[in-house]
C-alpha cells in the first residue's frame, strides 16, 4: 500500500513549521516567562527531597507560627511549626502529579473517542450522548463517589478530575478530525485504498498532535485547581501528606494570626495555574497556521 504523506511546508523564508513555532515562542515575552516558571516548578518538584530545607512532617513546637524571614524558615512555619517553604515545594509536586495523571486519563479516553466521533458518522451521535452524560456529573460529585468507595487519595482525585475533562477533549479532537477529514491528503489516502484505521493513525492523528498538545496545556491548570479544591474540601490528598489545598484548609482558621500560612500556598496555586494558562495560549498562537499569513 502506498503511504500518502504530507510534505513539510516551508515558509517564504525557508523555515520549517517547527522552527517557526520556536521562533514565535521566543518572540513572546510572556511565553518565555511562563516557560521559565513552569521549568522551575518542575525542577523543584523532581528535586523536592533534596532541595526542601526540612522534612514536610518535621515539627518544631518552639517555632509555631514563625514569621517569614525567620532563620531556617524563609516563608515561616504553620500551626505545628512545620516549614511552609518545604511543604509548598512538596505541595507543588503533588499538584503536578495530579495534573499529569488527570491529563493522561482525559487524553487516553478522549482522543480515541474524539477521533471516532469525527471520522465515523455512525458513532458520532452515540459518543455525543456519552459526552453529555459525563457533563451531567461535575467532578466534585465524581470525587465524592470515589472517596466514598475507595477513600480520598491523590489517585482518586486525579481520576475524578480526568473524567471531568474527557468531554472537552472529545469535542476538541472531534472538531479537528472533521477539519482534517475534509483535506486532500486524507481523500488521497482513501482513494489509494487505505483502511479507516490506517487513515486515523497515520494521517489524522499525527496532524492532530498540535491540537492535543495545546489541549493538554489547557487541561493541566484546570486539574491543578481541581486538586486544590478537592484537597481543601478533604476529598483529595490527605494529611499529613502536603498539598497546597490542605495547607489552605488548615491555615484558614489561623488567617488573622498567621496570614502567611495561607497566603503563600494560595500564591503558589495562582502562579502555577497562570503560568500553564499563559504558556498554553502562547503555544496555541504559535501553532496556528494562520499566523504565517
GROMACS .gro file of N, CA and C in nm, residues 110 114-115 166-179 208 210-212 214-216 218:
model
   75
  110UNK      N    1  -1.033   1.041   2.586
  110UNK     CA    2  -1.094   1.141   2.499
  110UNK      C    3  -1.043   1.143   2.356
  114UNK      N    4  -1.278   1.105   2.041
  114UNK     CA    5  -1.289   1.222   1.955
  114UNK      C    6  -1.257   1.190   1.810
  115UNK      N    7  -1.155   1.106   1.788
  115UNK     CA    8  -1.122   1.064   1.651
  115UNK      C    9  -1.237   0.984   1.590
  166UNK      N   10  -1.274   1.478   3.016
  166UNK     CA   11  -1.290   1.399   2.894
  166UNK      C   12  -1.381   1.465   2.792
  167UNK      N   13  -1.498   1.521   2.831
  167UNK     CA   14  -1.585   1.583   2.729
  167UNK      C   15  -1.517   1.694   2.650
  168UNK      N   16  -1.438   1.777   2.718
  168UNK     CA   17  -1.369   1.884   2.646
  168UNK      C   18  -1.269   1.830   2.545
  169UNK      N   19  -1.197   1.725   2.582
  169UNK     CA   20  -1.101   1.664   2.489
  169UNK      C   21  -1.175   1.604   2.369
  170UNK      N   22  -1.285   1.535   2.394
  170UNK     CA   23  -1.361   1.473   2.285
  170UNK      C   24  -1.406   1.579   2.185
  171UNK      N   25  -1.459   1.688   2.234
  171UNK     CA   26  -1.512   1.792   2.145
  171UNK      C   27  -1.402   1.857   2.062
  172UNK      N   28  -1.287   1.885   2.124
  172UNK     CA   29  -1.178   1.949   2.051
  172UNK      C   30  -1.122   1.854   1.944
  173UNK      N   31  -1.099   1.729   1.980
  173UNK     CA   32  -1.043   1.633   1.884
  173UNK      C   33  -1.144   1.602   1.774
  174UNK      N   34  -1.270   1.592   1.808
  174UNK     CA   35  -1.374   1.569   1.706
  174UNK      C   36  -1.375   1.683   1.603
  175UNK      N   37  -1.369   1.805   1.652
  175UNK     CA   38  -1.370   1.921   1.561
  175UNK      C   39  -1.249   1.920   1.468
  176UNK      N   40  -1.131   1.890   1.522
  176UNK     CA   41  -1.012   1.889   1.438
  176UNK      C   42  -1.013   1.771   1.342
  177UNK      N   43  -1.069   1.658   1.384
  177UNK     CA   44  -1.080   1.542   1.295
  177UNK      C   45  -1.170   1.573   1.177
  178UNK      N   46  -1.282   1.641   1.202
  178UNK     CA   47  -1.371   1.681   1.093
  178UNK      C   48  -1.298   1.772   0.993
  179UNK      N   49  -1.214   1.861   1.045
  179UNK     CA   50  -1.138   1.950   0.957
  179UNK      C   51  -1.036   1.873   0.875
  208UNK      N   52  -0.302   1.593   1.419
  208UNK     CA   53  -0.379   1.650   1.529
  208UNK      C   54  -0.296   1.664   1.656
  210UNK      N   55  -0.068   1.874   1.743
  210UNK     CA   56  -0.057   2.011   1.795
  210UNK      C   57  -0.181   2.049   1.875
  211UNK      N   58  -0.299   2.009   1.827
  211UNK     CA   59  -0.423   2.036   1.899
  211UNK      C   60  -0.425   1.960   2.031
  212UNK      N   61  -0.379   1.836   2.030
  212UNK     CA   62  -0.374   1.756   2.152
  212UNK      C   63  -0.279   1.819   2.253
  214UNK      N   64  -0.189   2.137   2.279
  214UNK     CA   65  -0.248   2.259   2.333
  214UNK      C   66  -0.358   2.226   2.434
  215UNK      N   67  -0.440   2.125   2.403
  215UNK     CA   68  -0.547   2.085   2.493
  215UNK      C   69  -0.490   2.035   2.626
  216UNK      N   70  -0.378   1.967   2.619
  216UNK     CA   71  -0.314   1.919   2.742
  216UNK      C   72  -0.268   2.035   2.830
  218UNK      N   73  -0.393   2.329   2.835
  218UNK     CA   74  -0.513   2.397   2.885
  218UNK      C   75  -0.577   2.317   2.999
   0.00000   0.00000   0.00000
